[in-house]
Amino acid sequence: MKPRDTYLGWAAVVIACLLCRCAGSGEVVLLEDDFSLLKSGYISSDKGAHTEYHFDPSAYPVGNWNIAAFYHDEQSYTAWKVLTDGGKKVIAQRNRFQKSAFTHPMLVAGDSLWRDYQVALLVRPLDSLQTGLAFRYVNSNCYYFFGVERGQAVLKRNRYHRAFREADEQTLLAKPFHYSDTAYLKLEVMAQGNQIGLKINGTPIGEVQDSAFVGGKVGLLADGPAFFRNIRVTSSRKEAERVRDRAQALIREQRELAARNPKMEVVKKINTFGFGTGRNLRFGDLDGDGVIDILICQPLHHGPKDRNSEVGVLTAVDLEGNVLWQKGEPDPWKYHLTNDVGVQIHDLDGDGKNEVVYCKDGHIYVVEGKTGKLLRSRALPQVPGGPGKPPKRLLGDAVFFADFSGKGRNSDVVVKDRYNHFWVMDEHLNILWSASCKTGHYPYARDIDGDGRDELAIGYSMYTHDGRLLWSLDEELGDHSDGVALVDYSGNGQWMMMNAASDEGMLFIGTDGKIKHHHYLGHVQNPSVANYRDDMPGLETVSINFWGNQGIIHFFDASGELYHSMEPAHHGSMCLPLNWTGTGEEYFILSANPEIGGVFNGYGQKVMDFPDDGHPDMCYAVLDILGDVRDEIVVWDQYEIWIYTQDRHFGAEKRLYKPERNGLYNYSNYQATVSLPGWTIGDNNTEKTTDLY
């Protein structure tokens, strides 16, 4: 099916003014920008990896423009810059881009509601690589391109990927065209229905019929150095009125959806100045009083970049902000992370009291949750060295708990390095078995064969409880898994591996290792599974893209088919399920930012904005803290933590939705969150049900 975009409403502020900006002959100016109001300097930044699951101000638009696509390389970090050429402000793309087989540097502006319009763009190509205009832009994987490339004028259609790191890019028109790097070209596009007319410097280049994309934004695209000086988008008055009317209808719809939901009400504020952190909190009852506490972990980075990291400082606090204990000397500058470190809260020995299990200094430690007192530790195993490299002590990229021993509780421990090796320990930290594979970032375990012991899904592989490899797709699939889960989507005992496989896209794999669906959608990560739509059978999956096309959200039904997509912003997210109403249909959160974040449903509609009350918006988490089975929302940055709950309360007799999710003891920035149906009535006793499947 064709991807669709979702209208957020913030751009509608300018829609009402459209009809006042007539361009003559009944035309209306939708967008006109000569970049003169932009400040000189970088538009691009090196905040890329940070915005995978943190909100950062670098995600805000610069003037009218958003960075729609970047990669984890120097070319992306320094690509876009505002400067002056010939006495006039320009937006410059400064680098030759090396990943043009599957992503392109792009800035986008405008509105997803635009359909029939005309665009005029002044651009000066400084290189022979593809340079020009993206139009009818749906997302950074789906758009038309018109411009010049290697001595030709070209019109292309880009629609997702056809294979691993290979865009499905079709050339619709190509004609020889001479241009130089000293002169600006005026590119003109006239898009009306399925008719696309093209001109350069006033000379007709051709007309093409194509109906792949009926509307969308506009963008600046350049695989090599180029200067962009002016863009103007116009439409007929009738089209502008249609856009205005539809925008107003969507705003009314969003307000109606928001009115049905309890509002967010702040119940806690905790000062963490000096010992705060990024998305590196853990939640659990540390002191045994039956109330959730918070463990704050500042990471220690050995580098390069986000590799070779471990626990630096641990600070345990209660919900009143009282420090229960602290290990290490906190540093207010050491809050930043773009990865996981090995630390969890878990009742490892089954005595009813939580411990903290963490990796540091080449050891794994188990300490009392209440006091931080050491209970036991052992040296972590040696990581095999590569060719010509000696082995080195494992730092502990992640800690995961499962029941491989059949005890009925998750008493076994999985530790791993970044991408290649993992080890399984018992609760006494004795190594039971180990293996090597493309581990991906974080595993998942379920008993899918009914023998009372978990199977382990890790990366693209499946293992039995005792370490026997059932199957692996390591030889077939590239890159690595960014989120994996084992899910019974329809409640009929038919398990499936859901795998957000970074540049491989999204995969749904049978328990026999055979791929059922392989969606080449770009770099897919941070998936979640929940009952996002009551009108669809079974459970739905939501995922978000990052490297190369950040911010595209995809929705999949219980069979693994894509049913919707949208691009509400241009940053990453955890896409965590939110049980806000307790009525059975869950939402998910994009970010806690009050302007470009918010809460969405499984139809792709925004159902709530965060209040503009000064709350921290860098990170968020979702869990039931107050005990009424509905979720609270925890938001934080390095300075403070706020907790939101609902402003409406239900009586004890109310039947409330209480989903069963990943344990808080398996918390990760790369977890695939699975939220299974369940209900409770009054006394908080869970009533398992399958009536939502």
mmCIF file of N, CA and C in Angstrom, residues 23-108:
data_model
loop_
_atom_site.group_PDB
_atom_site.id
_atom_site.type_symbol
_atom_site.label_atom_id
_atom_site.label_comp_id
_atom_site.label_asym_id
_atom_site.label_seq_id
_atom_site.Cartn_x
_atom_site.Cartn_y
_atom_site.Cartn_z
ATOM 1 N N ALA A 23 -0.296 35.469 -5.521
ATOM 2 C CA ALA A 23 0.862 35.685 -6.382
ATOM 3 C C ALA A 23 0.462 36.207 -7.748
ATOM 4 N N GLY A 24 -0.772 36.556 -7.923
ATOM 5 C CA GLY A 24 -1.247 36.997 -9.231
ATOM 6 C C GLY A 24 -1.843 35.845 -9.997
ATOM 7 N N SER A 25 -2.754 36.159 -10.917
ATOM 8 C CA SER A 25 -3.416 35.152 -11.752
ATOM 9 C C SER A 25 -4.094 34.085 -10.910
ATOM 10 N N GLY A 26 -4.576 34.476 -9.729
ATOM 11 C CA GLY A 26 -5.288 33.530 -8.885
ATOM 12 C C GLY A 26 -4.404 32.579 -8.124
ATOM 13 N N GLU A 27 -3.087 32.743 -8.193
ATOM 14 C CA GLU A 27 -2.181 31.858 -7.472
ATOM 15 C C GLU A 27 -2.044 32.293 -6.018
ATOM 16 N N VAL A 28 -1.732 31.328 -5.177
ATOM 17 C CA VAL A 28 -1.482 31.582 -3.760
ATOM 18 C C VAL A 28 -0.091 31.052 -3.424
ATOM 19 N N VAL A 29 0.687 31.844 -2.702
ATOM 20 C CA VAL A 29 2.030 31.430 -2.305
ATOM 21 C C VAL A 29 1.929 30.525 -1.081
ATOM 22 N N LEU A 30 2.352 29.288 -1.214
ATOM 23 C CA LEU A 30 2.381 28.352 -0.093
ATOM 24 C C LEU A 30 3.668 28.479 0.713
ATOM 25 N N LEU A 31 4.770 28.725 0.009
ATOM 26 C CA LEU A 31 6.069 28.861 0.668
ATOM 27 C C LEU A 31 6.960 29.727 -0.206
ATOM 28 N N GLU A 32 7.644 30.680 0.409
ATOM 29 C CA GLU A 32 8.654 31.465 -0.290
ATOM 30 C C GLU A 32 9.782 31.737 0.692
ATOM 31 N N ASP A 33 10.993 31.337 0.323
ATOM 32 C CA ASP A 33 12.117 31.447 1.249
ATOM 33 C C ASP A 33 13.388 31.740 0.463
ATOM 34 N N ASP A 34 14.007 32.890 0.763
ATOM 35 C CA ASP A 34 15.312 33.201 0.169
ATOM 36 C C ASP A 34 16.433 33.028 1.192
ATOM 37 N N PHE A 35 16.112 32.468 2.357
ATOM 38 C CA PHE A 35 17.050 32.111 3.416
ATOM 39 C C PHE A 35 17.722 33.319 4.065
ATOM 40 N N SER A 36 17.234 34.520 3.756
ATOM 41 C CA SER A 36 17.882 35.726 4.277
ATOM 42 C C SER A 36 17.712 35.870 5.784
ATOM 43 N N LEU A 37 16.704 35.212 6.360
ATOM 44 C CA LEU A 37 16.475 35.319 7.799
ATOM 45 C C LEU A 37 17.245 34.276 8.602
ATOM 46 N N LEU A 38 17.923 33.366 7.914
ATOM 47 C CA LEU A 38 18.672 32.325 8.612
ATOM 48 C C LEU A 38 20.032 32.855 9.053
ATOM 49 N N LYS A 39 20.464 32.440 10.220
ATOM 50 C CA LYS A 39 21.783 32.815 10.712
ATOM 51 C C LYS A 39 22.848 31.957 10.043
ATOM 52 N N SER A 40 23.975 32.561 9.739
ATOM 53 C CA SER A 40 25.075 31.808 9.141
ATOM 54 C C SER A 40 25.593 30.769 10.128
ATOM 55 N N GLY A 41 25.989 29.624 9.594
ATOM 56 C CA GLY A 41 26.519 28.558 10.431
ATOM 57 C C GLY A 41 25.886 27.226 10.091
ATOM 58 N N TYR A 42 26.264 26.213 10.848
ATOM 59 C CA TYR A 42 25.803 24.856 10.574
ATOM 60 C C TYR A 42 24.312 24.689 10.846
ATOM 61 N N ILE A 43 23.646 23.991 9.944
ATOM 62 C CA ILE A 43 22.329 23.422 10.217
ATOM 63 C C ILE A 43 22.518 21.995 10.728
ATOM 64 N N SER A 44 23.456 21.278 10.122
ATOM 65 C CA SER A 44 23.768 19.914 10.555
ATOM 66 C C SER A 44 24.469 19.936 11.910
ATOM 67 N N SER A 45 24.455 18.779 12.581
ATOM 68 C CA SER A 45 25.156 18.646 13.855
ATOM 69 C C SER A 45 25.625 17.207 14.008
ATOM 70 N N ASP A 46 26.414 16.968 15.052
ATOM 71 C CA ASP A 46 26.888 15.611 15.326
ATOM 72 C C ASP A 46 26.050 14.953 16.412
ATOM 73 N N LYS A 47 24.811 15.423 16.609
ATOM 74 C CA LYS A 47 23.942 14.880 17.652
ATOM 75 C C LYS A 47 23.200 13.633 17.199
ATOM 76 N N GLY A 48 23.545 13.096 16.036
ATOM 77 C CA GLY A 48 22.788 12.010 15.434
ATOM 78 C C GLY A 48 22.419 10.891 16.367
ATOM 79 N N ALA A 49 23.419 10.146 16.869
ATOM 80 C CA ALA A 49 23.124 8.973 17.684
ATOM 81 C C ALA A 49 22.369 9.340 18.957
ATOM 82 N N HIS A 50 22.611 10.515 19.494
ATOM 83 C CA HIS A 50 21.934 10.942 20.719
ATOM 84 C C HIS A 50 20.426 10.994 20.521
ATOM 85 N N THR A 51 19.981 11.338 19.301
ATOM 86 C CA THR A 51 18.546 11.500 19.057
ATOM 87 C C THR A 51 17.858 10.196 18.671
ATOM 88 N N GLU A 52 18.547 9.060 18.783
ATOM 89 C CA GLU A 52 17.866 7.778 18.581
ATOM 90 C C GLU A 52 16.778 7.577 19.631
ATOM 91 N N TYR A 53 17.059 7.944 20.886
ATOM 92 C CA TYR A 53 16.053 7.793 21.938
ATOM 93 C C TYR A 53 16.098 8.930 22.948
ATOM 94 N N HIS A 54 16.761 10.029 22.590
ATOM 95 C CA HIS A 54 16.685 11.271 23.349
ATOM 96 C C HIS A 54 16.089 12.344 22.440
ATOM 97 N N PHE A 55 15.306 13.248 23.019
ATOM 98 C CA PHE A 55 14.934 14.433 22.258
ATOM 99 C C PHE A 55 16.009 15.480 22.478
ATOM 100 N N ASP A 56 16.422 16.120 21.385
ATOM 101 C CA ASP A 56 17.468 17.134 21.444
ATOM 102 C C ASP A 56 17.011 18.341 20.633
ATOM 103 N N PRO A 57 17.341 19.558 21.073
ATOM 104 C CA PRO A 57 16.935 20.746 20.312
ATOM 105 C C PRO A 57 17.408 20.748 18.864
ATOM 106 N N SER A 58 18.419 19.948 18.527
ATOM 107 C CA SER A 58 18.860 19.877 17.132
ATOM 108 C C SER A 58 17.775 19.315 16.223
ATOM 109 N N ALA A 59 16.731 18.706 16.803
ATOM 110 C CA ALA A 59 15.627 18.178 16.002
ATOM 111 C C ALA A 59 14.633 19.261 15.594
ATOM 112 N N TYR A 60 14.744 20.450 16.176
ATOM 113 C CA TYR A 60 13.849 21.538 15.793
ATOM 114 C C TYR A 60 14.132 21.994 14.364
ATOM 115 N N PRO A 61 13.110 22.518 13.677
ATOM 116 C CA PRO A 61 13.355 23.110 12.363
ATOM 117 C C PRO A 61 14.281 24.315 12.466
ATOM 118 N N VAL A 62 15.034 24.555 11.407
ATOM 119 C CA VAL A 62 15.814 25.782 11.265
ATOM 120 C C VAL A 62 15.079 26.629 10.236
ATOM 121 N N GLY A 63 14.412 27.667 10.709
ATOM 122 C CA GLY A 63 13.513 28.399 9.830
ATOM 123 C C GLY A 63 12.390 27.482 9.389
ATOM 124 N N ASN A 64 12.226 27.330 8.086
ATOM 125 C CA ASN A 64 11.203 26.435 7.539
ATOM 126 C C ASN A 64 11.683 25.001 7.380
ATOM 127 N N TRP A 65 12.960 24.719 7.689
ATOM 128 C CA TRP A 65 13.605 23.515 7.188
ATOM 129 C C TRP A 65 13.975 22.516 8.279
ATOM 130 N N ASN A 66 13.751 21.247 7.954
ATOM 131 C CA ASN A 66 14.164 20.129 8.797
ATOM 132 C C ASN A 66 15.165 19.264 8.049
ATOM 133 N N ILE A 67 16.157 18.745 8.777
ATOM 134 C CA ILE A 67 17.051 17.747 8.187
ATOM 135 C C ILE A 67 16.285 16.434 8.123
ATOM 136 N N ALA A 68 16.019 15.966 6.920
ATOM 137 C CA ALA A 68 15.171 14.791 6.738
ATOM 138 C C ALA A 68 15.955 13.492 6.725
ATOM 139 N N ALA A 69 17.250 13.554 6.418
ATOM 140 C CA ALA A 69 18.039 12.327 6.309
ATOM 141 C C ALA A 69 19.492 12.628 6.638
ATOM 142 N N PHE A 70 20.054 11.835 7.547
ATOM 143 C CA PHE A 70 21.489 11.907 7.818
ATOM 144 C C PHE A 70 21.991 10.519 8.165
ATOM 145 N N TYR A 71 23.290 10.351 8.152
ATOM 146 C CA TYR A 71 23.897 9.058 8.445
ATOM 147 C C TYR A 71 24.968 9.261 9.510
ATOM 148 N N HIS A 72 25.553 8.170 9.988
ATOM 149 C CA HIS A 72 26.555 8.284 11.051
ATOM 150 C C HIS A 72 27.951 8.404 10.450
ATOM 151 N N ASP A 73 28.190 9.533 9.778
ATOM 152 C CA ASP A 73 29.500 9.770 9.184
ATOM 153 C C ASP A 73 29.780 11.272 9.155
ATOM 154 N N GLU A 74 31.033 11.597 8.914
ATOM 155 C CA GLU A 74 31.453 12.998 8.908
ATOM 156 C C GLU A 74 30.714 13.799 7.846
ATOM 157 N N GLN A 75 30.439 13.163 6.700
ATOM 158 C CA GLN A 75 29.758 13.877 5.621
ATOM 159 C C GLN A 75 28.387 14.389 6.074
ATOM 160 N N SER A 76 27.681 13.592 6.872
ATOM 161 C CA SER A 76 26.369 14.024 7.361
ATOM 162 C C SER A 76 26.483 15.079 8.449
ATOM 163 N N TYR A 77 27.442 14.904 9.357
ATOM 164 C CA TYR A 77 27.562 15.820 10.489
ATOM 165 C C TYR A 77 27.891 17.247 10.049
ATOM 166 N N THR A 78 28.546 17.383 8.897
ATOM 167 C CA THR A 78 28.976 18.715 8.448
ATOM 168 C C THR A 78 28.355 19.105 7.113
ATOM 169 N N ALA A 79 27.254 18.452 6.731
ATOM 170 C CA ALA A 79 26.714 18.625 5.381
ATOM 171 C C ALA A 79 26.119 20.009 5.141
ATOM 172 N N TRP A 80 25.172 20.426 5.968
ATOM 173 C CA TRP A 80 24.351 21.599 5.667
ATOM 174 C C TRP A 80 24.807 22.809 6.468
ATOM 175 N N LYS A 81 24.990 23.924 5.747
ATOM 176 C CA LYS A 81 25.476 25.137 6.391
ATOM 177 C C LYS A 81 24.905 26.356 5.672
ATOM 178 N N VAL A 82 24.563 27.384 6.430
ATOM 179 C CA VAL A 82 24.113 28.654 5.853
ATOM 180 C C VAL A 82 25.320 29.562 5.686
ATOM 181 N N LEU A 83 25.482 30.115 4.474
ATOM 182 C CA LEU A 83 26.591 31.020 4.199
ATOM 183 C C LEU A 83 26.160 32.009 3.125
ATOM 184 N N THR A 84 27.078 32.823 2.657
ATOM 185 C CA THR A 84 26.761 33.843 1.659
ATOM 186 C C THR A 84 27.500 33.555 0.363
ATOM 187 N N ASP A 85 26.775 33.649 -0.746
ATOM 188 C CA ASP A 85 27.367 33.487 -2.076
ATOM 189 C C ASP A 85 26.872 34.628 -2.956
ATOM 190 N N GLY A 86 27.803 35.402 -3.510
ATOM 191 C CA GLY A 86 27.415 36.522 -4.363
ATOM 192 C C GLY A 86 26.602 37.565 -3.640
ATOM 193 N N GLY A 87 26.857 37.739 -2.348
ATOM 194 C CA GLY A 87 26.158 38.751 -1.570
ATOM 195 C C GLY A 87 24.791 38.327 -1.067
ATOM 196 N N LYS A 88 24.387 37.071 -1.304
ATOM 197 C CA LYS A 88 23.082 36.602 -0.855
ATOM 198 C C LYS A 88 23.231 35.326 -0.035
ATOM 199 N N LYS A 89 22.346 35.187 0.963
ATOM 200 C CA LYS A 89 22.357 33.993 1.795
ATOM 201 C C LYS A 89 21.970 32.770 0.966
ATOM 202 N N VAL A 90 22.667 31.678 1.216
ATOM 203 C CA VAL A 90 22.341 30.405 0.582
ATOM 204 C C VAL A 90 22.395 29.311 1.641
ATOM 205 N N ILE A 91 21.705 28.225 1.353
ATOM 206 C CA ILE A 91 21.909 26.988 2.107
ATOM 207 C C ILE A 91 22.838 26.120 1.275
ATOM 208 N N ALA A 92 23.950 25.733 1.872
ATOM 209 C CA ALA A 92 24.965 24.960 1.156
ATOM 210 C C ALA A 92 24.987 23.527 1.657
ATOM 211 N N GLN A 93 25.073 22.591 0.704
ATOM 212 C CA GLN A 93 25.445 21.217 1.035
ATOM 213 C C GLN A 93 26.904 21.094 0.634
ATOM 214 N N ARG A 94 27.788 20.718 1.562
ATOM 215 C CA ARG A 94 29.217 20.949 1.397
ATOM 216 C C ARG A 94 30.033 19.708 1.066
ATOM 217 N N ASN A 95 29.441 18.521 1.094
ATOM 218 C CA ASN A 95 30.232 17.293 1.011
ATOM 219 C C ASN A 95 29.763 16.356 -0.096
ATOM 220 N N ARG A 96 30.690 15.540 -0.570
ATOM 221 C CA ARG A 96 30.328 14.418 -1.447
ATOM 222 C C ARG A 96 29.850 13.272 -0.562
ATOM 223 N N PHE A 97 28.645 12.826 -0.815
ATOM 224 C CA PHE A 97 28.015 11.840 0.057
ATOM 225 C C PHE A 97 28.284 10.439 -0.463
ATOM 226 N N GLN A 98 28.632 9.528 0.454
ATOM 227 C CA GLN A 98 29.082 8.193 0.059
ATOM 228 C C GLN A 98 27.993 7.126 0.131
ATOM 229 N N LYS A 99 26.815 7.459 0.653
ATOM 230 C CA LYS A 99 25.779 6.446 0.867
ATOM 231 C C LYS A 99 24.603 6.628 -0.087
ATOM 232 N N SER A 100 24.852 7.199 -1.263
ATOM 233 C CA SER A 100 23.755 7.593 -2.142
ATOM 234 C C SER A 100 23.010 6.417 -2.759
ATOM 235 N N ALA A 101 23.463 5.190 -2.531
ATOM 236 C CA ALA A 101 22.717 4.033 -3.028
ATOM 237 C C ALA A 101 21.421 3.832 -2.255
ATOM 238 N N PHE A 102 21.328 4.397 -1.039
ATOM 239 C CA PHE A 102 20.121 4.141 -0.255
ATOM 240 C C PHE A 102 19.651 5.323 0.585
ATOM 241 N N THR A 103 20.384 6.423 0.620
ATOM 242 C CA THR A 103 19.914 7.608 1.324
ATOM 243 C C THR A 103 20.602 8.831 0.738
ATOM 244 N N HIS A 104 19.966 9.984 0.893
ATOM 245 C CA HIS A 104 20.488 11.219 0.311
ATOM 246 C C HIS A 104 20.363 12.356 1.322
ATOM 247 N N PRO A 105 21.331 13.268 1.366
ATOM 248 C CA PRO A 105 21.184 14.448 2.226
ATOM 249 C C PRO A 105 19.994 15.287 1.762
ATOM 250 N N MET A 106 19.089 15.593 2.684
ATOM 251 C CA MET A 106 17.884 16.340 2.330
ATOM 252 C C MET A 106 17.470 17.274 3.450
ATOM 253 N N LEU A 107 17.012 18.457 3.067
ATOM 254 C CA LEU A 107 16.263 19.350 3.937
ATOM 255 C C LEU A 107 14.850 19.442 3.381
ATOM 256 N N VAL A 108 13.835 19.416 4.250
ATOM 257 C CA VAL A 108 12.457 19.472 3.766
ATOM 258 C C VAL A 108 11.691 20.585 4.465
#
